[in-house]
GROMACS .gro file of C-alpha atoms in nm:
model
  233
    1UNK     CA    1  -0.256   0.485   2.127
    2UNK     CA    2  -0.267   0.127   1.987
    3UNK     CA    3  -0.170  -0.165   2.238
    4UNK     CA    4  -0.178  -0.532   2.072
    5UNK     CA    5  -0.490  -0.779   2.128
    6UNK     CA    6  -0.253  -1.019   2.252
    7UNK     CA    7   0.140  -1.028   2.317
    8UNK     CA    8   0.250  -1.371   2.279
    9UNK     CA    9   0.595  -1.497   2.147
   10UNK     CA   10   0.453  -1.434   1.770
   11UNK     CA   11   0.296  -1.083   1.898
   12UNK     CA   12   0.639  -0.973   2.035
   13UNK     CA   13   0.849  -1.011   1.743
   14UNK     CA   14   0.610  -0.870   1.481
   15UNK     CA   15   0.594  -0.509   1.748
   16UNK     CA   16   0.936  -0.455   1.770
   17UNK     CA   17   0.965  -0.508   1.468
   18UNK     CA   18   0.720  -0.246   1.394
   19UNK     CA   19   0.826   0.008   1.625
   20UNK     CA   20   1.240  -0.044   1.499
   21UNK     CA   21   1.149   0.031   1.124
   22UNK     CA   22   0.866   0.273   1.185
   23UNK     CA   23   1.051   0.518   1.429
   24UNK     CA   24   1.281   0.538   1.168
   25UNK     CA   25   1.037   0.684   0.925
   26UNK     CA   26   0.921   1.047   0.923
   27UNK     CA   27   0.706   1.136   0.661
   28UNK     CA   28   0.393   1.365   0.591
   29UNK     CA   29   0.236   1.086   0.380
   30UNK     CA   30   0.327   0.818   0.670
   31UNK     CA   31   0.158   0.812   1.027
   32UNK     CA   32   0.388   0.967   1.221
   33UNK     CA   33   0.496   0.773   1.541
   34UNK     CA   34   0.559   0.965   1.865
   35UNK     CA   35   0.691   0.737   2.118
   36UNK     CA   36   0.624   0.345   2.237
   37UNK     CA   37   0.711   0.087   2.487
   38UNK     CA   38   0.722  -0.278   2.534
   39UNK     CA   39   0.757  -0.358   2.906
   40UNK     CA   40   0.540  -0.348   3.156
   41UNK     CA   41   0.252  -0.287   2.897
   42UNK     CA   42   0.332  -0.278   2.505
   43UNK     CA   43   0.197   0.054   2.318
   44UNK     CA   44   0.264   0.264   2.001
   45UNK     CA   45   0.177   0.611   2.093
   46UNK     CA   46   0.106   0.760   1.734
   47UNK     CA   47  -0.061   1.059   1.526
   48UNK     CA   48  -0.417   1.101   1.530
   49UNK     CA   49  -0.585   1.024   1.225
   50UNK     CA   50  -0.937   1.074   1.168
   51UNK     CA   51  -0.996   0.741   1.010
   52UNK     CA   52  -0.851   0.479   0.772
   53UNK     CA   53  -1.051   0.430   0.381
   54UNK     CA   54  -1.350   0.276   0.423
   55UNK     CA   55  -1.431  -0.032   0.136
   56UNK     CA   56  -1.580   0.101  -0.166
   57UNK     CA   57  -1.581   0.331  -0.468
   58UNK     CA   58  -1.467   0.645  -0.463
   59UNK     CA   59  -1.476   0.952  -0.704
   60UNK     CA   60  -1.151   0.910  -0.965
   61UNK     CA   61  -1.001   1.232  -0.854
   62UNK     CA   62  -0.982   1.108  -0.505
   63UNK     CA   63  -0.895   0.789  -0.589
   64UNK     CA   64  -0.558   0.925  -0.737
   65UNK     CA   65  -0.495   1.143  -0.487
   66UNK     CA   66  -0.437   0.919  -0.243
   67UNK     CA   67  -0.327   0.667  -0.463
   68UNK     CA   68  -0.054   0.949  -0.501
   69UNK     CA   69   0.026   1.037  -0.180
   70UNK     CA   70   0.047   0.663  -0.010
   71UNK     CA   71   0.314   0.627  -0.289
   72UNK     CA   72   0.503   0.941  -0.186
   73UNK     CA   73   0.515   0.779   0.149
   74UNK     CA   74   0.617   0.428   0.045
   75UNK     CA   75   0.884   0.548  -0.197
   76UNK     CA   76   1.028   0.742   0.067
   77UNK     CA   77   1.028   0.417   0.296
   78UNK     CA   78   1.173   0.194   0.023
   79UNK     CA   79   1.430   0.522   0.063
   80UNK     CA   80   1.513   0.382   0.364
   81UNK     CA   81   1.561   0.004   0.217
   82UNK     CA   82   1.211  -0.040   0.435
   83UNK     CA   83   0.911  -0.247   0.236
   84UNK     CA   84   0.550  -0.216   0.438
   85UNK     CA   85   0.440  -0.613   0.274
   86UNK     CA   86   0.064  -0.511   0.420
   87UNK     CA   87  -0.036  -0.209   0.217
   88UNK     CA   88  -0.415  -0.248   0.189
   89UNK     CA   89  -0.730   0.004   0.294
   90UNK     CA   90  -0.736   0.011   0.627
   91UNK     CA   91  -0.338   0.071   0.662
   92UNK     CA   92  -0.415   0.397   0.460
   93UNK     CA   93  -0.539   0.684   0.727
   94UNK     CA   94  -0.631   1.062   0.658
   95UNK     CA   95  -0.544   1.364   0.845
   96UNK     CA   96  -0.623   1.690   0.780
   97UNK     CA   97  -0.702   1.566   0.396
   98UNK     CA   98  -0.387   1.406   0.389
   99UNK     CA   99  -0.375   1.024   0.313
  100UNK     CA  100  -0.100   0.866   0.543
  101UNK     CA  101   0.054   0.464   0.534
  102UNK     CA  102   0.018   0.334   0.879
  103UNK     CA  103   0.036   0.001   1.041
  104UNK     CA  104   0.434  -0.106   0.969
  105UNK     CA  105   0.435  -0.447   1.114
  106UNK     CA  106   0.508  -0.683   0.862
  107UNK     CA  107   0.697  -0.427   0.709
  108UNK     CA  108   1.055  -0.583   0.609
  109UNK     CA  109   1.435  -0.401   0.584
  110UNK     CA  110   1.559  -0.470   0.220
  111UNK     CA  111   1.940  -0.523   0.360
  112UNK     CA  112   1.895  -0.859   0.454
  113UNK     CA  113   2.024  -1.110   0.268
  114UNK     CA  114   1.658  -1.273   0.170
  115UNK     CA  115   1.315  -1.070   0.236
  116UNK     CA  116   1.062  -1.306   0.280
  117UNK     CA  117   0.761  -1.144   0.439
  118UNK     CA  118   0.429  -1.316   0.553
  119UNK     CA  119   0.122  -1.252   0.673
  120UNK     CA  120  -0.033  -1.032   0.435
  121UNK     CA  121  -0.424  -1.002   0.401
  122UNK     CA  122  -0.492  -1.256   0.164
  123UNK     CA  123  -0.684  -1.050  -0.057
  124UNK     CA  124  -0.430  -0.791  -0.110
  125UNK     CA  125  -0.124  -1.034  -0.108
  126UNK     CA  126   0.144  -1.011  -0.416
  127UNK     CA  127   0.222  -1.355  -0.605
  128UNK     CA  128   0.555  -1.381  -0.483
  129UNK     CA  129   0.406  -1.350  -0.113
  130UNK     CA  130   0.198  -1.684  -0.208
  131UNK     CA  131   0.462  -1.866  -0.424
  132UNK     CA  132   0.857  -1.855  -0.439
  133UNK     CA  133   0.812  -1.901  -0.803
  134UNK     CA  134   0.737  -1.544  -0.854
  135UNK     CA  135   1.059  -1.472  -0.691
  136UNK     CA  136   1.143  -1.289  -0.326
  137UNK     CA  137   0.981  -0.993  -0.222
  138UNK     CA  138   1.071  -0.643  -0.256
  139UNK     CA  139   0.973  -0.293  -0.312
  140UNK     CA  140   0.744  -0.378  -0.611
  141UNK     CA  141   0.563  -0.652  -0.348
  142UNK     CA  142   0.427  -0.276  -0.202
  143UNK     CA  143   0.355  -0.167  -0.608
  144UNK     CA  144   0.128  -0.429  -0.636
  145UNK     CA  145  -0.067  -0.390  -0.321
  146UNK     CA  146  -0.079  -0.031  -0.403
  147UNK     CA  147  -0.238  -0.087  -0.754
  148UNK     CA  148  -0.519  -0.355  -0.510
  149UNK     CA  149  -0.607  -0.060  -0.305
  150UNK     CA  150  -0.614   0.178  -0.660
  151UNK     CA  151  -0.866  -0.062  -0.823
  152UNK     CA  152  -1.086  -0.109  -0.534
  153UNK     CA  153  -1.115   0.204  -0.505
  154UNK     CA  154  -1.233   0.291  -0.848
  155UNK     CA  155  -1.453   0.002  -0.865
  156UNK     CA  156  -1.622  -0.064  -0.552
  157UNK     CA  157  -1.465  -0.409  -0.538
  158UNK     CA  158  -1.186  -0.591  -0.518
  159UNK     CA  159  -0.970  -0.822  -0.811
  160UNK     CA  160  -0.985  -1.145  -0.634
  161UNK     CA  161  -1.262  -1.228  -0.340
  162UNK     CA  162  -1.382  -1.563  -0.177
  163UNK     CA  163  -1.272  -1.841  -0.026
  164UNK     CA  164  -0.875  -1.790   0.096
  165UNK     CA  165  -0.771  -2.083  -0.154
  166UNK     CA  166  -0.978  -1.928  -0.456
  167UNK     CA  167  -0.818  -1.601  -0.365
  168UNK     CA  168  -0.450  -1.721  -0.401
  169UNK     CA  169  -0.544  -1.954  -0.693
  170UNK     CA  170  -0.688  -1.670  -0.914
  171UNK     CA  171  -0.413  -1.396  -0.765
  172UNK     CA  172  -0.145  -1.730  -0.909
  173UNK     CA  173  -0.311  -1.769  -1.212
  174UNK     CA  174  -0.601  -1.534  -1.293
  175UNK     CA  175  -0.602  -1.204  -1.470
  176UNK     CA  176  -0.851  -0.903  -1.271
  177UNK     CA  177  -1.158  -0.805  -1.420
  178UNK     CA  178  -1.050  -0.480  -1.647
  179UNK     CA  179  -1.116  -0.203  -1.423
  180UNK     CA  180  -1.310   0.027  -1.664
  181UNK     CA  181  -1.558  -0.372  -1.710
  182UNK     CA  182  -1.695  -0.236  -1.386
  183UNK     CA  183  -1.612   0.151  -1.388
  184UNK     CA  184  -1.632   0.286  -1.748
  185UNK     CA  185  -1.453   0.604  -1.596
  186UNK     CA  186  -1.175   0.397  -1.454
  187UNK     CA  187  -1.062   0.375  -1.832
  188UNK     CA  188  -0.841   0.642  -1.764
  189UNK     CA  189  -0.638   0.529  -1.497
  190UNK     CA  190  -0.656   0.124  -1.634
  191UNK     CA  191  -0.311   0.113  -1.790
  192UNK     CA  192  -0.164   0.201  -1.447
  193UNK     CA  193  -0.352  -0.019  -1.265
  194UNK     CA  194  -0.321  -0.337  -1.454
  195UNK     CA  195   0.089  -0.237  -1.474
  196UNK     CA  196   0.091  -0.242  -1.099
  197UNK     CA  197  -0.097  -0.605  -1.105
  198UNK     CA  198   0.120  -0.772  -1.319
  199UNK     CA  199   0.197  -1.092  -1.188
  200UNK     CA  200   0.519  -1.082  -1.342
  201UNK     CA  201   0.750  -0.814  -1.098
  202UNK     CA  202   0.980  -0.728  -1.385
  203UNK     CA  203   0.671  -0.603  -1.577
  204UNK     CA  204   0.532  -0.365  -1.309
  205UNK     CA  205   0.709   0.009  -1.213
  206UNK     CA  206   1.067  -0.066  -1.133
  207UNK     CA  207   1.032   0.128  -0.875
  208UNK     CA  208   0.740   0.347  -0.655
  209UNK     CA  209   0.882   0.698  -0.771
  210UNK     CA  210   0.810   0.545  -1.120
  211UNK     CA  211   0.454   0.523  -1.064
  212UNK     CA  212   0.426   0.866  -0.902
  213UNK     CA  213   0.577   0.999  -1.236
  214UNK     CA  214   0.309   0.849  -1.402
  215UNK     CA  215  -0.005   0.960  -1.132
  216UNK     CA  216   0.159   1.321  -1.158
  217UNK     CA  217   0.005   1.373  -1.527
  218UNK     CA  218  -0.296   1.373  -1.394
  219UNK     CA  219  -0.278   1.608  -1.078
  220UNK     CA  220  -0.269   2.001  -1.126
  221UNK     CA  221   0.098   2.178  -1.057
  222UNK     CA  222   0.111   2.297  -0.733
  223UNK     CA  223  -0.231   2.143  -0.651
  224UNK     CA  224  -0.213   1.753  -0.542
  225UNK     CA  225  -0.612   1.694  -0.579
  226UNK     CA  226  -0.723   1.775  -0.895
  227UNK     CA  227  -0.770   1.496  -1.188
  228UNK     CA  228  -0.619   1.666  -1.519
  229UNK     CA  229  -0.773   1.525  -1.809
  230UNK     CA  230  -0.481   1.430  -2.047
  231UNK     CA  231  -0.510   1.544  -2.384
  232UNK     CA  232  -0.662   1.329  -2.718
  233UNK     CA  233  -0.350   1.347  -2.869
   0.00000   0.00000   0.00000
């Protein structure tokens, strides 16, 4: 169960509008959301999760697989013309050894005549949540958090840290650190990673079943956790 810290004017908007897109998603690789109220007492009754990603490196095969599977469960959200605008570690919980996309409430409908969506960790924010000039927000805003949470997670650390006006600068105006500078095995997956941090939107995946296409060449049919190695050809 998950009640808010605080439920002021602010508070109230941003949890219904939580609960209104996130009842209407039902997903294996999404937290699955059973029932909530917001008078007398606010509450989201959802799924049990064990826990969400912790900061840090992770082995490469893991690191795809849920790289993988939150993307199954954000493409079938942008499905529903629904963009999440926070994706970042600790909005990605596991179940079971399933990686699920939780915590839907800055997430945005895509029918609306302008998506503008705010309030995204700083660290994991897109360029065109900083600046207008990078154009509105939409479902490749979530492609580019995705590819944050991909190369923290095969290098221990994230592209831009410090102070909140170093982070935007750099995210405005600085390339990342090449993954495989800090991860020599991240090699392998660094092509997909710096495609989902381009600044530019037009140069990332169009769209998130794009990127899954691209993850599946490295995952075993009919086995989602294994790390093919792709061929010297």
């Amino acid at each position: 169960i998950k009640i808010p810290k605080s439920f002021d004017k602010r508070a109230e908007k941003i949890f219904i509008s939580e609960v209104s897109n996130w009842s209407q998603l039902e997903h294996p690789n999404i937290v699955k959301l059973y029932n909530f109220k917001v008078l007398p007492i606010p509450y989201i009754e959802m799924e049990y999760c064990e826990g969400s990603l912790e900061h840090g490196k992770k082995p490469l095969d893991e690191s795809i697989k849920i790289i993988y599977e939150s993307a199954k469960g954000l493409s079938y959200a942008h499905g529903k013309n629904i963009i999440h605008g926070d994706v970042k570690t600790s909005n990605i919980m596991s179940h079971n050894g399933v990686y699920k996309v939780s915590d839907w409430g800055l997430s945005k409908m895509t029918t609306s005549e302008s998506v503008t969506l705010s309030g995204a960790t700083p660290q994991y924010a897109a360029p065109e949540q900083i600046s207008h000039e990078f154009g509105k927000s939409d479902e490749r805003t979530d492609i580019y958090q995705l590819g944050i949470v991909f190369y923290e997670l095969v290098t221990g650390q994230l592209p831009f840290e410090g102070e909140m006006a170093v982070v935007y600068g750099s995210i405005l105006t600085s390339d990342p650190v090449p993954p495989s500078d800090i991860n020599p095995q991240a090699q392998l997956v660094e092509p997909i990673i710096m495609k989902c941090l381009n600044k530019i939107k037009k140069e990332r995946y169009n769209s998130m079943e794009q990127l899954i296409l691209e993850l599946e060449d490295y995952i075993k049919p009919g086995d989602e956790t294994i790390l093919l190695e792709k061929d010297d050809e």
